[in-house]
Amino acid sequence: MAPIQRVADRLETPALDDRSYRVIRLPNKLEALLVHDPETDKASASVNVNVGSFSDADDMPGMAHAVEHLLFMGTEKYPVENDYNQYLSANSGYSNAYTSSTETNYFFEVAASSSQDSDATTNGFVDSPLHGALDRFAQFFIAPLFLSSTLDRELKAVDSENKKNLQSDSWRLSQLRKSLSNPKHPYHHFSTGNLQTLKDEPLKRGVKIRDEFIQFHQKQYSANRMKLVVLGRENLDELEAWVAQLFAGVVNKDLPPNRWDGIQPYAEKELLTQVFAKPVMDTRLLDIYFPYQDEEEMYETQPSRYISHLIGHEGPGSVLSYIKAKGWANGLSAGAAPVCLGSAFFTVSVKLTEDGLKQYQEVVKVVFQYISLIKETPPQQWIFDEVKGMTEVDFKFRQKSPATSFTSRLSSVMQKPLPRNWLLSGTNVLRRFDSQAITKALAYIRPDNYRLTLVSQTFPGDWDQKERWYGTEYRVEAVPLDFQNAVREAAATTSKNRIQDLHLPHKNEFIPTNLVVKKKEIAEPAKAPRLIRNDEAVRTWWKKDDRFWVPKGNVYVTLRNPLAKATPGTAVKSNLYCELVKDALEEYSYDAEIAGLEYQLSSYTMGIDVEVGGYSDKMAVLLEKVLVSMRDLEVRPDRFKIIKERVLRGLRNWDFQQPYRQVGDFTRWLGSEKGWINEQYLAEVKPLTAEDIQTFYPQLLHQMHIEFLAHGNIDREGARRMTDLVESTLKPRVLPKSQWQIRRNLLLPPGSDFTYRRTLGDPANVNQCIEYYLYVGSLADHGLRAKLLLLGQMMEEIGFDQLRTKEQLGYIVFTGAKFSATIMGYRVIIQSERAAEYLEERVNAFLALFATKLGFMGQDEFESHKKSLINKRLEKVKNLDQESERFWTHISGEYFSFVQNEVDVANLKPLSKQDMIDFFNRYIHPTSPSRAKLSVHMIAQSSVQTVAGNISTEGRKEKLVDLLSKYLTSVGVNADGEQLKKRFEPVDVAGGDQKAIVAAISSYLEEDVQMPQEHSKAVVEQGQQLLGTVLPSLGIEIKVEESDLPPAPKVKATTFIEDAFDYKSRLAVSQGPRPVRDLSEFEDMESKL
């Protein structure tokens, strides 16, 4: 056997990277990047296969995606379908995968060590969860089973995933672009697939669909097309030995890279056209697509980065600056994106205002005038060097990311033709200025090489076609000749006749120059920030970074004022105020943003939040500008009109989100003493004027308490100066503690069961959704919290396997703990086409099933769950931002429980199985007399029945018999429609009696057609799969036999909430949050640095 080839072991790395790397190539040509990280508490691996939806057969779209799903369902070595996920769950891990146009990416993570001590080292693979996970993972690519028993379920999962996206504008518009592209290029494909493309249509053609998936895997999956990344604590030699052992069995078929040379996504007839598309949400977008060169081999120069930097700039002289001043746009972005080897698009995307929609042709002309400016000016090295310098700084100080993010991203990067020692820096770093390459790239961005897409719910209004897969209404036509000529004239302008306000950007004053970090040896990083000021006006929290040593920092400020969310009206005003400040700062802050320094401004329950984060060098400069803009905001009527309309659209669009994204807002609202929902905000926006905001916001800033956190490369005096900056700029009166808002939750009484029903606002959405919530207790009860967390750990994989995989209730299934401001509970969320009442019943059945499983759970399995959860709770933060967010969460939550993870572990360790049984039986079991439950049901306007057009009972039966006749004919049976109809006379088709339907078909084949039983059985099995989609398409909900599913216990009747105000008024309230330690214990008022 050929030896393992060591391709590279000295990679270009960030300055503080303590990992070691090695790139190897196995004898089967599988290439792997091995990463030894002695400090990681999570191990991970990812395989990227150079095959995706572009390789689907034209008559079976979605095949690559379906194969991705099916690989999880058992292998020859590990035939139990959920063995892989069970193993990962037991070792603090999880997995996922995605399919793109030319890649399929699989990844997982597990605990780096089997020990609960996160600093323990592994001793060979016996103690390493990584080895066991890698062994199972490798079998996906060696010997997957494609089990017949799982095939139908996973195809339904693919179909459910597709249905989840049917009302999503991003998916709809993406597919519209594809469907209107060159049909000879695979970009034209429908990539997700559904039951129609993956099962129904193939079955009608007599295709053996399982065989097709097996053949796809055999033909397209090859070791030489795979890139593997493995990250673990083990040394490189050990990781290399594992990879060599476990992945040697992946067959190499020496397949060439997938290419589609000689053909482009847009042929001549697709160019100089304009597409008008109607979105689901109230959105206005203008997109200009230029067919562009593939830059995969241009990783050193990346000319599109120079071009996108200029066209997408938001500072003075930019396209956005000009069209925003005209009142035509709210945002603009530009950049190149690869399609596949040999193809790419350069896209300019503009968010239009109402006036901008009317003037979209003028906007296009401004874009082309700016392009003429770039072409007229020779490529400027100083501009390139500015961008290049920031890419180098960003890479030098790059911090670690979560394990799966790292491995999944790098396995994809490995598919690029990069020198292997540049895998980490890759295309993130610009290396060489190439004036000619930029000039050549600009030649693609011209007035005879584009397509326009205009997205609006109102314009032009006469859409005359529907896209096949998502039903998007659209119209496509040639760009009118007079508009073409106007664009050509704009592209040919010179300095003499070009809009004078357009010019290239000035030098960026926010580029950081002081990148020094004073590093010192410490015994252990501090676990909490110190309180360096604590008086009636201000609390200043500060921690000098002692863990990551990067020249970055984060500042969080809460300007506490109960007026911000006192009523829906003040909440809307606060939000509009923040949006207007951000709008006024857009040009100024853009330079800071591209120099790695950003800010956020938002209103929330306790007041106004200001955040500034990034390179610490000029952080105080940006913070001061934000504060001054807040203090001195002049609410211009023209900008107010635009911002108000944008906020109004956002509130209206809320109803068109996916149901699972809406349901939580209602659960929170029903559980909060004081809180508001979307419809209440919506009612307050319309009457507001610019003067209302101008007179309102000084009240927000007039009186407040300031909560301040500075974390990172910021010394004590720097934190104090920035605190003083907030005070001296805003000059607020002190808000006495007696006027601080106290957050409280409503308490569900023991034995209660409430249900709140809400009809979805989107009439076309067929999905229902429920959130099933069980109240457990106070956040301050650490013992209860530990039990709730452990219950979530034990039920997560079982819940997914039962509710999604086995019962196929829907693609969206969440289970686990839910934490509110002061209380906690257990929740299940399911989005499905099934009725909400049925979903509720199945959750009850699942909980009863788990009670049985918990009773029979062995001690080893129980301890394994505890170990897994403890490892998760002790997981280290990966970068400065994560630690900052953790600190601010504890500060803003007002418990100041900075070591909550350690408290959780201390309470987890002594828990016994009996403790958990008692806990479950009291708070969770469906028959518990003391449990407290609230369900929120999001009800679709369009049920299965209404979508089917309310076909009569007899009509459904006739249509079914007709479809079955066609199916039988397709498999070689000369069907007698009248005789088949007689067989169906006693069958309750409308009631979804699938067993009776199958029995009628079997009787017809064996008795009327005289077909041998063995042959009849095969035909019926294949046809039975067809019924899974045919019946719902006829408005028939399939009756599920109780014997096929875990039984649901009888539960007490629920009380429906008809009046939310009345419901809330009857409930007791919780205590407010209180610090877990006296804040004086955090004080550190010394003046030393």
mmCIF file of C-alpha atoms in Angstrom, residues 593-815:
data_model
loop_
_atom_site.group_PDB
_atom_site.id
_atom_site.type_symbol
_atom_site.label_atom_id
_atom_site.label_comp_id
_atom_site.label_asym_id
_atom_site.label_seq_id
_atom_site.Cartn_x
_atom_site.Cartn_y
_atom_site.Cartn_z
ATOM 1 C CA GLU A 593 -17.253 49.241 10.327
ATOM 2 C CA ILE A 594 -14.798 48.365 7.553
ATOM 3 C CA ALA A 595 -11.965 49.092 10.011
ATOM 4 C CA GLY A 596 -13.287 46.418 12.376
ATOM 5 C CA LEU A 597 -15.199 48.669 14.798
ATOM 6 C CA GLU A 598 -19.003 48.535 15.033
ATOM 7 C CA TYR A 599 -21.804 49.796 17.228
ATOM 8 C CA GLN A 600 -25.382 48.781 17.999
ATOM 9 C CA LEU A 601 -28.206 50.919 19.319
ATOM 10 C CA SER A 602 -31.524 49.408 20.413
ATOM 11 C CA SER A 603 -34.391 49.798 22.835
ATOM 12 C CA TYR A 604 -35.408 46.996 25.151
ATOM 13 C CA THR A 605 -37.330 46.338 28.336
ATOM 14 C CA MET A 606 -35.071 48.269 30.691
ATOM 15 C CA GLY A 607 -34.118 51.229 28.508
ATOM 16 C CA ILE A 608 -31.759 52.028 25.641
ATOM 17 C CA ASP A 609 -28.770 49.790 24.898
ATOM 18 C CA VAL A 610 -25.561 51.038 23.280
ATOM 19 C CA GLU A 611 -22.828 48.589 22.281
ATOM 20 C CA VAL A 612 -19.448 49.314 20.708
ATOM 21 C CA GLY A 613 -17.089 46.494 19.792
ATOM 22 C CA GLY A 614 -13.976 45.769 17.762
ATOM 23 C CA TYR A 615 -10.420 47.086 17.730
ATOM 24 C CA SER A 616 -9.951 49.092 20.909
ATOM 25 C CA ASP A 617 -7.674 51.772 19.433
ATOM 26 C CA LYS A 618 -10.437 54.200 18.363
ATOM 27 C CA MET A 619 -13.337 52.749 20.331
ATOM 28 C CA ALA A 620 -13.819 55.869 22.468
ATOM 29 C CA VAL A 621 -14.001 58.044 19.327
ATOM 30 C CA LEU A 622 -16.904 56.036 17.913
ATOM 31 C CA LEU A 623 -18.666 55.858 21.285
ATOM 32 C CA GLU A 624 -18.500 59.652 21.649
ATOM 33 C CA LYS A 625 -19.899 60.196 18.140
ATOM 34 C CA VAL A 626 -22.802 57.822 18.870
ATOM 35 C CA LEU A 627 -23.594 59.589 22.160
ATOM 36 C CA VAL A 628 -23.435 63.064 20.604
ATOM 37 C CA SER A 629 -25.714 61.927 17.770
ATOM 38 C CA MET A 630 -28.171 60.550 20.313
ATOM 39 C CA ARG A 631 -28.134 63.820 22.246
ATOM 40 C CA ASP A 632 -28.327 66.183 19.271
ATOM 41 C CA LEU A 633 -30.539 64.245 16.860
ATOM 42 C CA GLU A 634 -32.520 66.465 14.535
ATOM 43 C CA VAL A 635 -35.508 64.500 13.291
ATOM 44 C CA ARG A 636 -35.739 65.501 9.636
ATOM 45 C CA PRO A 637 -39.252 65.006 8.234
ATOM 46 C CA ASP A 638 -37.966 63.445 4.995
ATOM 47 C CA ARG A 639 -35.864 60.836 6.780
ATOM 48 C CA PHE A 640 -38.576 60.256 9.397
ATOM 49 C CA LYS A 641 -41.058 59.415 6.657
ATOM 50 C CA ILE A 642 -38.684 56.826 5.187
ATOM 51 C CA ILE A 643 -37.693 55.272 8.533
ATOM 52 C CA LYS A 644 -41.282 55.179 9.770
ATOM 53 C CA GLU A 645 -42.386 53.404 6.603
ATOM 54 C CA ARG A 646 -39.553 50.885 7.010
ATOM 55 C CA VAL A 647 -40.497 50.187 10.640
ATOM 56 C CA LEU A 648 -44.157 49.885 9.655
ATOM 57 C CA ARG A 649 -43.296 47.360 6.947
ATOM 58 C CA GLY A 650 -41.232 45.362 9.422
ATOM 59 C CA LEU A 651 -44.179 45.134 11.801
ATOM 60 C CA ARG A 652 -46.550 44.138 9.006
ATOM 61 C CA ASN A 653 -44.100 41.536 7.754
ATOM 62 C CA TRP A 654 -43.908 39.934 11.201
ATOM 63 C CA ASP A 655 -47.072 37.956 10.453
ATOM 64 C CA PHE A 656 -45.400 36.375 7.431
ATOM 65 C CA GLN A 657 -42.533 34.779 9.336
ATOM 66 C CA GLN A 658 -42.499 31.047 9.749
ATOM 67 C CA PRO A 659 -44.908 30.027 12.536
ATOM 68 C CA TYR A 660 -42.179 28.628 14.794
ATOM 69 C CA ARG A 661 -40.545 32.068 14.783
ATOM 70 C CA GLN A 662 -43.805 33.686 15.931
ATOM 71 C CA VAL A 663 -45.033 31.301 18.588
ATOM 72 C CA GLY A 664 -42.415 32.240 21.208
ATOM 73 C CA ASP A 665 -43.516 35.888 21.244
ATOM 74 C CA PHE A 666 -47.003 34.844 22.380
ATOM 75 C CA THR A 667 -45.654 32.477 25.024
ATOM 76 C CA ARG A 668 -43.438 35.262 26.402
ATOM 77 C CA TRP A 669 -46.297 37.768 26.298
ATOM 78 C CA LEU A 670 -48.652 35.444 28.166
ATOM 79 C CA GLY A 671 -45.949 34.776 30.756
ATOM 80 C CA SER A 672 -44.860 38.377 31.385
ATOM 81 C CA GLU A 673 -46.419 40.778 33.861
ATOM 82 C CA LYS A 674 -45.747 43.593 31.428
ATOM 83 C CA GLY A 675 -45.091 43.115 27.742
ATOM 84 C CA TRP A 676 -46.487 43.801 24.312
ATOM 85 C CA ILE A 677 -47.022 42.016 21.040
ATOM 86 C CA ASN A 678 -46.702 42.989 17.418
ATOM 87 C CA GLU A 679 -50.293 44.064 16.791
ATOM 88 C CA GLN A 680 -50.096 46.508 19.717
ATOM 89 C CA TYR A 681 -46.958 48.102 18.286
ATOM 90 C CA LEU A 682 -48.514 48.244 14.831
ATOM 91 C CA ALA A 683 -51.483 50.231 16.104
ATOM 92 C CA GLU A 684 -49.184 52.917 17.533
ATOM 93 C CA VAL A 685 -46.997 53.646 14.498
ATOM 94 C CA LYS A 686 -49.388 55.178 11.974
ATOM 95 C CA PRO A 687 -50.292 58.408 13.816
ATOM 96 C CA LEU A 688 -46.696 59.273 14.793
ATOM 97 C CA THR A 689 -45.009 62.384 13.396
ATOM 98 C CA ALA A 690 -41.431 63.606 13.293
ATOM 99 C CA GLU A 691 -42.335 66.146 15.971
ATOM 100 C CA ASP A 692 -43.524 63.333 18.254
ATOM 101 C CA ILE A 693 -40.054 61.763 18.232
ATOM 102 C CA GLN A 694 -38.291 65.138 18.526
ATOM 103 C CA THR A 695 -40.204 65.904 21.719
ATOM 104 C CA PHE A 696 -40.104 62.343 23.074
ATOM 105 C CA TYR A 697 -36.447 61.354 22.979
ATOM 106 C CA PRO A 698 -35.175 64.094 25.355
ATOM 107 C CA GLN A 699 -37.414 62.492 27.991
ATOM 108 C CA LEU A 700 -35.568 59.201 27.483
ATOM 109 C CA LEU A 701 -32.197 60.890 28.003
ATOM 110 C CA HIS A 702 -33.234 63.343 30.703
ATOM 111 C CA GLN A 703 -33.157 60.882 33.584
ATOM 112 C CA MET A 704 -31.509 57.484 33.807
ATOM 113 C CA HIS A 705 -29.285 55.033 35.604
ATOM 114 C CA ILE A 706 -26.210 53.951 33.659
ATOM 115 C CA GLU A 707 -25.057 50.316 33.659
ATOM 116 C CA PHE A 708 -21.670 50.035 31.932
ATOM 117 C CA LEU A 709 -19.383 47.108 31.051
ATOM 118 C CA ALA A 710 -15.927 47.471 29.494
ATOM 119 C CA HIS A 711 -14.163 44.235 28.602
ATOM 120 C CA GLY A 712 -11.065 43.511 26.537
ATOM 121 C CA ASN A 713 -7.939 45.489 25.747
ATOM 122 C CA ILE A 714 -9.190 48.366 27.893
ATOM 123 C CA ASP A 715 -7.439 49.438 31.084
ATOM 124 C CA ARG A 716 -9.172 50.613 34.231
ATOM 125 C CA GLU A 717 -8.734 54.285 33.423
ATOM 126 C CA GLY A 718 -9.997 53.739 29.896
ATOM 127 C CA ALA A 719 -13.167 52.180 31.298
ATOM 128 C CA ARG A 720 -13.618 55.092 33.697
ATOM 129 C CA ARG A 721 -13.038 57.674 30.958
ATOM 130 C CA MET A 722 -15.637 56.086 28.729
ATOM 131 C CA THR A 723 -18.091 55.966 31.640
ATOM 132 C CA ASP A 724 -17.442 59.655 32.250
ATOM 133 C CA LEU A 725 -17.964 60.255 28.521
ATOM 134 C CA VAL A 726 -21.491 58.855 28.758
ATOM 135 C CA GLU A 727 -22.288 61.053 31.749
ATOM 136 C CA SER A 728 -20.687 64.253 30.453
ATOM 137 C CA THR A 729 -22.235 63.930 26.987
ATOM 138 C CA LEU A 730 -25.806 63.092 28.029
ATOM 139 C CA LYS A 731 -25.796 64.930 31.407
ATOM 140 C CA PRO A 732 -28.790 62.973 32.765
ATOM 141 C CA ARG A 733 -30.496 63.350 36.114
ATOM 142 C CA VAL A 734 -30.143 60.348 38.393
ATOM 143 C CA LEU A 735 -32.956 57.784 38.206
ATOM 144 C CA PRO A 736 -33.536 56.679 41.819
ATOM 145 C CA LYS A 737 -33.503 52.959 42.429
ATOM 146 C CA SER A 738 -37.098 53.196 43.659
ATOM 147 C CA GLN A 739 -38.101 54.029 40.058
ATOM 148 C CA TRP A 740 -36.260 51.141 38.406
ATOM 149 C CA GLN A 741 -38.495 48.735 36.572
ATOM 150 C CA ILE A 742 -38.747 45.297 38.162
ATOM 151 C CA ARG A 743 -39.085 42.409 35.739
ATOM 152 C CA ARG A 744 -41.500 39.742 36.836
ATOM 153 C CA ASN A 745 -43.091 36.707 35.251
ATOM 154 C CA LEU A 746 -46.587 35.353 35.757
ATOM 155 C CA LEU A 747 -46.852 32.059 37.639
ATOM 156 C CA LEU A 748 -48.991 29.207 36.363
ATOM 157 C CA PRO A 749 -50.805 27.643 39.331
ATOM 158 C CA PRO A 750 -50.225 23.925 40.063
ATOM 159 C CA GLY A 751 -52.636 21.694 38.182
ATOM 160 C CA SER A 752 -53.487 24.341 35.578
ATOM 161 C CA ASP A 753 -53.742 23.682 31.836
ATOM 162 C CA PHE A 754 -54.251 26.632 29.475
ATOM 163 C CA THR A 755 -54.327 26.874 25.682
ATOM 164 C CA TYR A 756 -54.092 30.038 23.608
ATOM 165 C CA ARG A 757 -55.038 29.823 19.932
ATOM 166 C CA ARG A 758 -53.913 32.274 17.300
ATOM 167 C CA THR A 759 -54.643 32.251 13.567
ATOM 168 C CA LEU A 760 -51.617 32.893 11.351
ATOM 169 C CA GLY A 761 -51.613 36.110 9.359
ATOM 170 C CA ASP A 762 -50.224 34.540 6.185
ATOM 171 C CA PRO A 763 -53.169 32.991 4.304
ATOM 172 C CA ALA A 764 -50.887 30.846 2.145
ATOM 173 C CA ASN A 765 -48.962 29.183 4.972
ATOM 174 C CA VAL A 766 -50.148 25.586 5.459
ATOM 175 C CA ASN A 767 -48.046 24.926 8.581
ATOM 176 C CA GLN A 768 -49.435 24.814 12.096
ATOM 177 C CA CYS A 769 -47.195 25.258 15.133
ATOM 178 C CA ILE A 770 -47.434 24.622 18.853
ATOM 179 C CA GLU A 771 -45.313 25.584 21.806
ATOM 180 C CA TYR A 772 -46.096 23.251 24.698
ATOM 181 C CA TYR A 773 -44.725 24.816 27.877
ATOM 182 C CA LEU A 774 -44.528 23.332 31.379
ATOM 183 C CA TYR A 775 -43.707 25.681 34.248
ATOM 184 C CA VAL A 776 -41.070 24.352 36.660
ATOM 185 C CA GLY A 777 -40.047 27.132 39.062
ATOM 186 C CA SER A 778 -37.885 30.106 39.914
ATOM 187 C CA LEU A 779 -34.580 30.779 38.173
ATOM 188 C CA ALA A 780 -33.084 31.259 41.626
ATOM 189 C CA ASP A 781 -33.781 27.622 42.575
ATOM 190 C CA HIS A 782 -30.471 26.026 41.613
ATOM 191 C CA GLY A 783 -31.566 22.490 42.449
ATOM 192 C CA LEU A 784 -34.610 22.694 40.200
ATOM 193 C CA ARG A 785 -32.542 24.345 37.478
ATOM 194 C CA ALA A 786 -30.053 21.450 37.491
ATOM 195 C CA LYS A 787 -32.885 18.909 37.182
ATOM 196 C CA LEU A 788 -34.465 20.854 34.324
ATOM 197 C CA LEU A 789 -31.155 21.043 32.466
ATOM 198 C CA LEU A 790 -30.560 17.320 32.913
ATOM 199 C CA LEU A 791 -34.075 16.522 31.755
ATOM 200 C CA GLY A 792 -33.434 18.570 28.612
ATOM 201 C CA GLN A 793 -30.236 16.628 27.977
ATOM 202 C CA MET A 794 -31.929 13.240 28.441
ATOM 203 C CA MET A 795 -34.954 14.063 26.275
ATOM 204 C CA GLU A 796 -33.289 15.917 23.396
ATOM 205 C CA GLU A 797 -32.185 13.030 21.193
ATOM 206 C CA ILE A 798 -35.175 10.853 22.111
ATOM 207 C CA GLY A 799 -37.550 13.712 21.325
ATOM 208 C CA PHE A 800 -36.003 14.366 17.926
ATOM 209 C CA ASP A 801 -35.944 10.659 17.087
ATOM 210 C CA GLN A 802 -39.548 10.057 18.142
ATOM 211 C CA LEU A 803 -41.329 13.240 17.056
ATOM 212 C CA ARG A 804 -39.430 14.076 13.896
ATOM 213 C CA THR A 805 -37.691 10.938 12.657
ATOM 214 C CA LYS A 806 -40.221 8.247 13.570
ATOM 215 C CA GLU A 807 -43.547 10.091 13.636
ATOM 216 C CA GLN A 808 -42.563 12.622 10.950
ATOM 217 C CA LEU A 809 -44.601 15.376 12.563
ATOM 218 C CA GLY A 810 -42.551 18.078 10.877
ATOM 219 C CA TYR A 811 -39.080 19.329 10.017
ATOM 220 C CA ILE A 812 -39.052 21.780 12.930
ATOM 221 C CA VAL A 813 -38.906 20.005 16.301
ATOM 222 C CA PHE A 814 -37.337 21.613 19.393
ATOM 223 C CA THR A 815 -37.296 20.245 22.926
#
